[in-house]
PDB file of C-alpha atoms in Angstrom:
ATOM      1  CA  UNK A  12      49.675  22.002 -13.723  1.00 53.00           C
ATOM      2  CA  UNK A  13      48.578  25.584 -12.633  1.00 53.00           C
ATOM      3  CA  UNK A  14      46.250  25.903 -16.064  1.00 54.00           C
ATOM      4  CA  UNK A  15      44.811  22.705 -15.168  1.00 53.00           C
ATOM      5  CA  UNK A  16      43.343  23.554 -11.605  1.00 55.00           C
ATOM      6  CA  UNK A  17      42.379  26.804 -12.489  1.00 57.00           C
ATOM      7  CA  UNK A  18      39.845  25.011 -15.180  1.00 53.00           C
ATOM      8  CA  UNK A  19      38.802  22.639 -12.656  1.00 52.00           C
ATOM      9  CA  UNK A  20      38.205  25.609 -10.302  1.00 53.00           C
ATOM     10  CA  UNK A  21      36.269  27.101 -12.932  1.00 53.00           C
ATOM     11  CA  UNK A  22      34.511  24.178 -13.553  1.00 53.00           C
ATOM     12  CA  UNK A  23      33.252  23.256  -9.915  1.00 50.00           C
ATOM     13  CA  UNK A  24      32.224  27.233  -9.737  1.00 52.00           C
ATOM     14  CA  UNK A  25      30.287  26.816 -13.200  1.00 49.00           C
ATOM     15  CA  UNK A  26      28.508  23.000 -12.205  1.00 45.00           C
ATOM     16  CA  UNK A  27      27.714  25.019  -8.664  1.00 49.00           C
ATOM     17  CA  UNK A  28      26.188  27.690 -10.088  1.00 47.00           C
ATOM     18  CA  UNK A  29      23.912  25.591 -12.613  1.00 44.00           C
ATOM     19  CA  UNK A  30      22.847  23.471  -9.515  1.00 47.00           C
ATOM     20  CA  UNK A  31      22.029  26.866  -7.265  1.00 46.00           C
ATOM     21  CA  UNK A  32      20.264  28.076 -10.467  1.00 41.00           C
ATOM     22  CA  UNK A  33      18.083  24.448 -10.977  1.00 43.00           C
ATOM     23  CA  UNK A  34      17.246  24.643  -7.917  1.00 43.00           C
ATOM     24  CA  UNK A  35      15.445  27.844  -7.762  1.00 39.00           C
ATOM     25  CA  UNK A  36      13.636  26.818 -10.864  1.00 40.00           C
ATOM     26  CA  UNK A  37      11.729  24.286  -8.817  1.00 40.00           C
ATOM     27  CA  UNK A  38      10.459  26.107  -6.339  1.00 45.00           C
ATOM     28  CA  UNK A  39       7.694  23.406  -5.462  1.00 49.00           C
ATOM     29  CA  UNK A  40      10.879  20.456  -5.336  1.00 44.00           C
ATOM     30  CA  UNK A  41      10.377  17.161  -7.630  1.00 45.00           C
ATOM     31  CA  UNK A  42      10.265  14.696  -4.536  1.00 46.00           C
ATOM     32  CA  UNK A  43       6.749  14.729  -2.923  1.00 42.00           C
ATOM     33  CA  UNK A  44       7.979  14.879   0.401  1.00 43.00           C
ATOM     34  CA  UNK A  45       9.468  18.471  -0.419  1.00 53.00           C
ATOM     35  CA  UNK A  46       6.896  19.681  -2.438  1.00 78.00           C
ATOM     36  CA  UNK A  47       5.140  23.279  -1.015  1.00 90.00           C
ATOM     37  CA  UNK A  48       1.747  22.252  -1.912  1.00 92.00           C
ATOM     38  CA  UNK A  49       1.063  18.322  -3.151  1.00 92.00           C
ATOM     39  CA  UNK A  50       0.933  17.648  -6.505  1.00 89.00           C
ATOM     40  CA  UNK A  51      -2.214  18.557  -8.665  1.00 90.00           C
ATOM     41  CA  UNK A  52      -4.950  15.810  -8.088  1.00 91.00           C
ATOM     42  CA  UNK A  53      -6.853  13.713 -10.856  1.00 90.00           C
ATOM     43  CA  UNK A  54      -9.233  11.918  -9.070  1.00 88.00           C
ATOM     44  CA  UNK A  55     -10.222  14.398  -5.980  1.00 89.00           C
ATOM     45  CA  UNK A  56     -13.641  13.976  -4.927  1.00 88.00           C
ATOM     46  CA  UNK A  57     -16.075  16.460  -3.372  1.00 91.00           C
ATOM     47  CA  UNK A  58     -15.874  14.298   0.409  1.00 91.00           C
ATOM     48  CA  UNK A  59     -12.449  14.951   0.746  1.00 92.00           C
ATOM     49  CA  UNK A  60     -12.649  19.005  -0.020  1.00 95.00           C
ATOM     50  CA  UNK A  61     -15.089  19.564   2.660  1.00 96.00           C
ATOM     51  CA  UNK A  62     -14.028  21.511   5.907  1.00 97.00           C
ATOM     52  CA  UNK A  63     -12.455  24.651   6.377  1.00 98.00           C
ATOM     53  CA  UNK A  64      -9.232  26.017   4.542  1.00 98.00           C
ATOM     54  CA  UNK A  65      -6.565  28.707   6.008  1.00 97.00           C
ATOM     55  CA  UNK A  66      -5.172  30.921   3.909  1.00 97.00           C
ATOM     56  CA  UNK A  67      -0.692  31.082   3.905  1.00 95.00           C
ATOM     57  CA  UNK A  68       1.153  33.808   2.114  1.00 94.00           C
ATOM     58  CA  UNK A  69      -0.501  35.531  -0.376  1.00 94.00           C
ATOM     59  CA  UNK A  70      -3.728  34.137   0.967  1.00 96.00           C
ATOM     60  CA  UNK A  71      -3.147  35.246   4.514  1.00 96.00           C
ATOM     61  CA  UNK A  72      -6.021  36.174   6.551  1.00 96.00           C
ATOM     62  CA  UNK A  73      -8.137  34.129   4.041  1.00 98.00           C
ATOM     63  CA  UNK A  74     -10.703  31.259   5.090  1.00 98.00           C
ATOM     64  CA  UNK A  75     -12.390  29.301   2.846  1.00 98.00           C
ATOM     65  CA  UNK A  76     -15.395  26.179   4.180  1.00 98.00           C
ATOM     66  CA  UNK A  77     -16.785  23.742   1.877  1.00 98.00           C
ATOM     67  CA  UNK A  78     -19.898  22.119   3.380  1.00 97.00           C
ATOM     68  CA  UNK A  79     -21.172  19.204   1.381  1.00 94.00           C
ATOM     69  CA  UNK A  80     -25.425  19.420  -0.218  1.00 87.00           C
ATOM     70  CA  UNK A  81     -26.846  16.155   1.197  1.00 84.00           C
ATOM     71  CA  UNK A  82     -27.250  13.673  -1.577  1.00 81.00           C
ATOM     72  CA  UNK A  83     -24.828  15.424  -4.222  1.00 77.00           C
ATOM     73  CA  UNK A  84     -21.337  14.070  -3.986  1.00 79.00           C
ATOM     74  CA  UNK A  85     -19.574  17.020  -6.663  1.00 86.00           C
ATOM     75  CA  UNK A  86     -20.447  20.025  -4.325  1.00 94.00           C
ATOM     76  CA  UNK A  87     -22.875  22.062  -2.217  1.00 96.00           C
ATOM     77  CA  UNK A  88     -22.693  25.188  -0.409  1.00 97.00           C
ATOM     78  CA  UNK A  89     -19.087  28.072   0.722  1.00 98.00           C
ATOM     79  CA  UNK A  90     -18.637  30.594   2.568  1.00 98.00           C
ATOM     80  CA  UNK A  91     -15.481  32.929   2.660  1.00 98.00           C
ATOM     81  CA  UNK A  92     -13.707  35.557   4.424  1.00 97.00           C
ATOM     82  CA  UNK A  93     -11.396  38.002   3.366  1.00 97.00           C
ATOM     83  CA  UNK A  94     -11.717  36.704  -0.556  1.00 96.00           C
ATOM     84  CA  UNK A  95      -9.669  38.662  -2.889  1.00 94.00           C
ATOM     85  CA  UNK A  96     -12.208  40.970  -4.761  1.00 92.00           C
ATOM     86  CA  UNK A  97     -11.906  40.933  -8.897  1.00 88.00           C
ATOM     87  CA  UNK A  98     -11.219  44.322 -10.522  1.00 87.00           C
ATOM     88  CA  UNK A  99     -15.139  44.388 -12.085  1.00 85.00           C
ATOM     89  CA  UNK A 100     -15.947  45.123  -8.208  1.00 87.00           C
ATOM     90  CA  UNK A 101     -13.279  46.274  -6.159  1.00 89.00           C
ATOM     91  CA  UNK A 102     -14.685  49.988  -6.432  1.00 90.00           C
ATOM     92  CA  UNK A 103     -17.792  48.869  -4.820  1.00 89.00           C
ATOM     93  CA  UNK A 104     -16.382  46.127  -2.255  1.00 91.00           C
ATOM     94  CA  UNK A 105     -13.526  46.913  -1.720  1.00 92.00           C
ATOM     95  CA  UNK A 106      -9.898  44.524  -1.929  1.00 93.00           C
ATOM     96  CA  UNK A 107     -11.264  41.810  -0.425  1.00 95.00           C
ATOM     97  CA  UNK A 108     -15.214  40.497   0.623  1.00 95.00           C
ATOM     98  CA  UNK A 109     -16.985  37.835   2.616  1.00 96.00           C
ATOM     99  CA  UNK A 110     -19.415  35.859   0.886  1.00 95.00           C
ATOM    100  CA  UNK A 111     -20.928  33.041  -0.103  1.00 97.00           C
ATOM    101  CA  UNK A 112     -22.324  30.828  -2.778  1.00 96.00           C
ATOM    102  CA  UNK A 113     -21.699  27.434  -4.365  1.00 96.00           C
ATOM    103  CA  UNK A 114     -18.767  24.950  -5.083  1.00 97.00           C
ATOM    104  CA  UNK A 115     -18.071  21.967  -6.931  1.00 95.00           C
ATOM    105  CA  UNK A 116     -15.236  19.837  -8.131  1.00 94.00           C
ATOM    106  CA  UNK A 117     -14.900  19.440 -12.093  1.00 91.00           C
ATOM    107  CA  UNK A 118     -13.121  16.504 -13.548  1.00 85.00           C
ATOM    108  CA  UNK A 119     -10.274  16.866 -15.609  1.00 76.00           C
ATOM    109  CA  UNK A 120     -10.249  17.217 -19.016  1.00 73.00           C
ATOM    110  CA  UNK A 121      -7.233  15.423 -21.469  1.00 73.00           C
ATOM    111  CA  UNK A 122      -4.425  15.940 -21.863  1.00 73.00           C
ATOM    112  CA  UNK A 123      -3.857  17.033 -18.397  1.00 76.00           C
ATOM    113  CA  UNK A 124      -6.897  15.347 -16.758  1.00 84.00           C
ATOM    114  CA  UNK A 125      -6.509  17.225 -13.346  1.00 90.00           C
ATOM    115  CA  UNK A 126      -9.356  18.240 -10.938  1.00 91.00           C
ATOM    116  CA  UNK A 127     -10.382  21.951 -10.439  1.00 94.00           C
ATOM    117  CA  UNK A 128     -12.515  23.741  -7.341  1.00 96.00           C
ATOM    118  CA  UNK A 129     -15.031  25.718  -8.886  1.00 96.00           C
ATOM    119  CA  UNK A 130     -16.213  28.688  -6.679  1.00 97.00           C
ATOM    120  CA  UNK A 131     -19.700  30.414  -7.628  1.00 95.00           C
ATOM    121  CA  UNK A 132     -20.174  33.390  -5.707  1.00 94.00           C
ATOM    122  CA  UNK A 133     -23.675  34.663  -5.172  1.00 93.00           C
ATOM    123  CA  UNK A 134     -23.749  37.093  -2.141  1.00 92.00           C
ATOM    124  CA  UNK A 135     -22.858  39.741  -1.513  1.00 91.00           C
ATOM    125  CA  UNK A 136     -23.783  39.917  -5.212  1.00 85.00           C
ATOM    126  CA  UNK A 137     -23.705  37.860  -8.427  1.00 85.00           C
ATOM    127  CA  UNK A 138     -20.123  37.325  -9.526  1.00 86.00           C
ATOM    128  CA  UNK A 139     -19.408  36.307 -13.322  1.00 85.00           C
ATOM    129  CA  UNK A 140     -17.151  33.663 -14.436  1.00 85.00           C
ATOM    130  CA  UNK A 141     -13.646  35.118 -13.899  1.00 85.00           C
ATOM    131  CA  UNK A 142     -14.634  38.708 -12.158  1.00 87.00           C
ATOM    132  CA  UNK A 143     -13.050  37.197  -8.968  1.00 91.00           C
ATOM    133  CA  UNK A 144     -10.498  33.839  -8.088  1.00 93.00           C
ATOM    134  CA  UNK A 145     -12.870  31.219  -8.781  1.00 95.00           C
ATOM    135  CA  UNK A 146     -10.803  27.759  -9.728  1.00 95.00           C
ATOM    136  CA  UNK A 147      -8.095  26.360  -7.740  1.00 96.00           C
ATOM    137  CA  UNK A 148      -6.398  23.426  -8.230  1.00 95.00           C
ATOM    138  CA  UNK A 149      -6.822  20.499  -5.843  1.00 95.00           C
ATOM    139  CA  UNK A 150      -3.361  19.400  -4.004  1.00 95.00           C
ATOM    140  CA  UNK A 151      -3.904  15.830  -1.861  1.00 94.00           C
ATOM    141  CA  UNK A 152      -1.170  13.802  -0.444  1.00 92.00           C
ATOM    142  CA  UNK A 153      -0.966  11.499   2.683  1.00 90.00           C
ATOM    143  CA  UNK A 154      -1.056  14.151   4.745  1.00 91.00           C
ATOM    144  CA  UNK A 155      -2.144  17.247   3.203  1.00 94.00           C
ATOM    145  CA  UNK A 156      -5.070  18.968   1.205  1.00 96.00           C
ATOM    146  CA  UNK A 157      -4.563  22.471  -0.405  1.00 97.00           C
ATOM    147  CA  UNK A 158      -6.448  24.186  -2.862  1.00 97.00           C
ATOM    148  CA  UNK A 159      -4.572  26.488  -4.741  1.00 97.00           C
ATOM    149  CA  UNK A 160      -4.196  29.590  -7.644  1.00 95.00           C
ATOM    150  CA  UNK A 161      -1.669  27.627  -9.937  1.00 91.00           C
ATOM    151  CA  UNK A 162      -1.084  30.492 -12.582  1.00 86.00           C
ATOM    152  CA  UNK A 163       2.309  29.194 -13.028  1.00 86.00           C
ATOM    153  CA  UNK A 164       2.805  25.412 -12.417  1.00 80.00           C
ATOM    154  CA  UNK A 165       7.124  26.193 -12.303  1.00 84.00           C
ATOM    155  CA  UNK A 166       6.687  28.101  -9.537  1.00 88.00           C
ATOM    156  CA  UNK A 167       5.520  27.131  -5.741  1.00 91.00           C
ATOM    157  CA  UNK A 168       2.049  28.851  -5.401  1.00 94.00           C
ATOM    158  CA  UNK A 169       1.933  32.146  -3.439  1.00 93.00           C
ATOM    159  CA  UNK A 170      -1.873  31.660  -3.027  1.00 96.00           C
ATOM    160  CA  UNK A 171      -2.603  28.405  -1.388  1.00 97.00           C
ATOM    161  CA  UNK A 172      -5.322  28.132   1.439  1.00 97.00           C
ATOM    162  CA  UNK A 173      -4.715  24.568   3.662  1.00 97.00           C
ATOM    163  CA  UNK A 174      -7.609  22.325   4.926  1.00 97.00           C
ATOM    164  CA  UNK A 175      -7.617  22.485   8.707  1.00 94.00           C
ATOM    165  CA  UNK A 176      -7.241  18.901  10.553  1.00 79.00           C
ATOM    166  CA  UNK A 177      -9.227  18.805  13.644  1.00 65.00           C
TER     167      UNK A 177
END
């Protein structure tokens, strides 16, 4: 009798353990309703990104506004503050900049087929194609729109900016 609950004790401790462990490994959550950020979008459209985003964690500080070009429904003007500066130009502007430029949403390509934010940065000066954060993925739910740096889709984004409701 005493072997037996000392397995089962062992057990429980082992099945606990694996649960704490699974747990941490989805940061973000599976259900929707827990989920940090919502879940990538496929079909995002340019209407729904426009306003003004606030920056959380990593991204603290930050603020990001979309305004929509009359007559173009993929895009049209930004404006930032406080946007992380690339290493190209950091010695020049410094950690972070305020600027502004372009933006526009670009389908999805298969397999994946989700939506990306693409940021072109013209002022303070012409940035490059990767020389600064410059695609985010598109998170839309009932409630919520964030765009966000999803380096590592496992893990609950550190760099997420939130549309503002008015």
């Amino acid at each position: 009798m005493h072997h037996r609950s000392q397995r089962t004790r062992r057990s429980v401790a082992a099945v606990a353990a694996l649960a704490a462990l699974a747990g941490s490994l989805t940061a973000c959550g599976s259900d929707a309703l827990e989920r940090c950020v919502p879940e990538e979008s496929t079909t995002a459209g340019a209407a729904q990104l426009v306003g003004t985003y606030e920056g959380l964690l990593k991204a603290k500080d930050i603020r990001l506004t979309l305004t929509a070009t009359p007559g173009q429904n993929t895009g049209g003007t930004l404006t930032v503050d406080n946007w992380p500066t690339g290493s190209f130009h950091r010695s020049g502007l410094g950690e972070a900049f305020t600027g502004s430029g372009t933006w526009e949403v670009e389908s999805g390509r298969p397999p994946n087929s989700r939506s990306l934010l693409r940021l072109r940065f013209e002022q303070p000066e012409l940035f490059l194609p990767g020389d600064t954060l410059d695609k985010l993925s598109i998170g839309i739910d009932a409630k919520r729109i964030f765009v966000y740096d999803n380096s590592d889709p496992d893990v609950c984004p550190d760099f997420r900016l939130k549309l503002r409701r008015n």
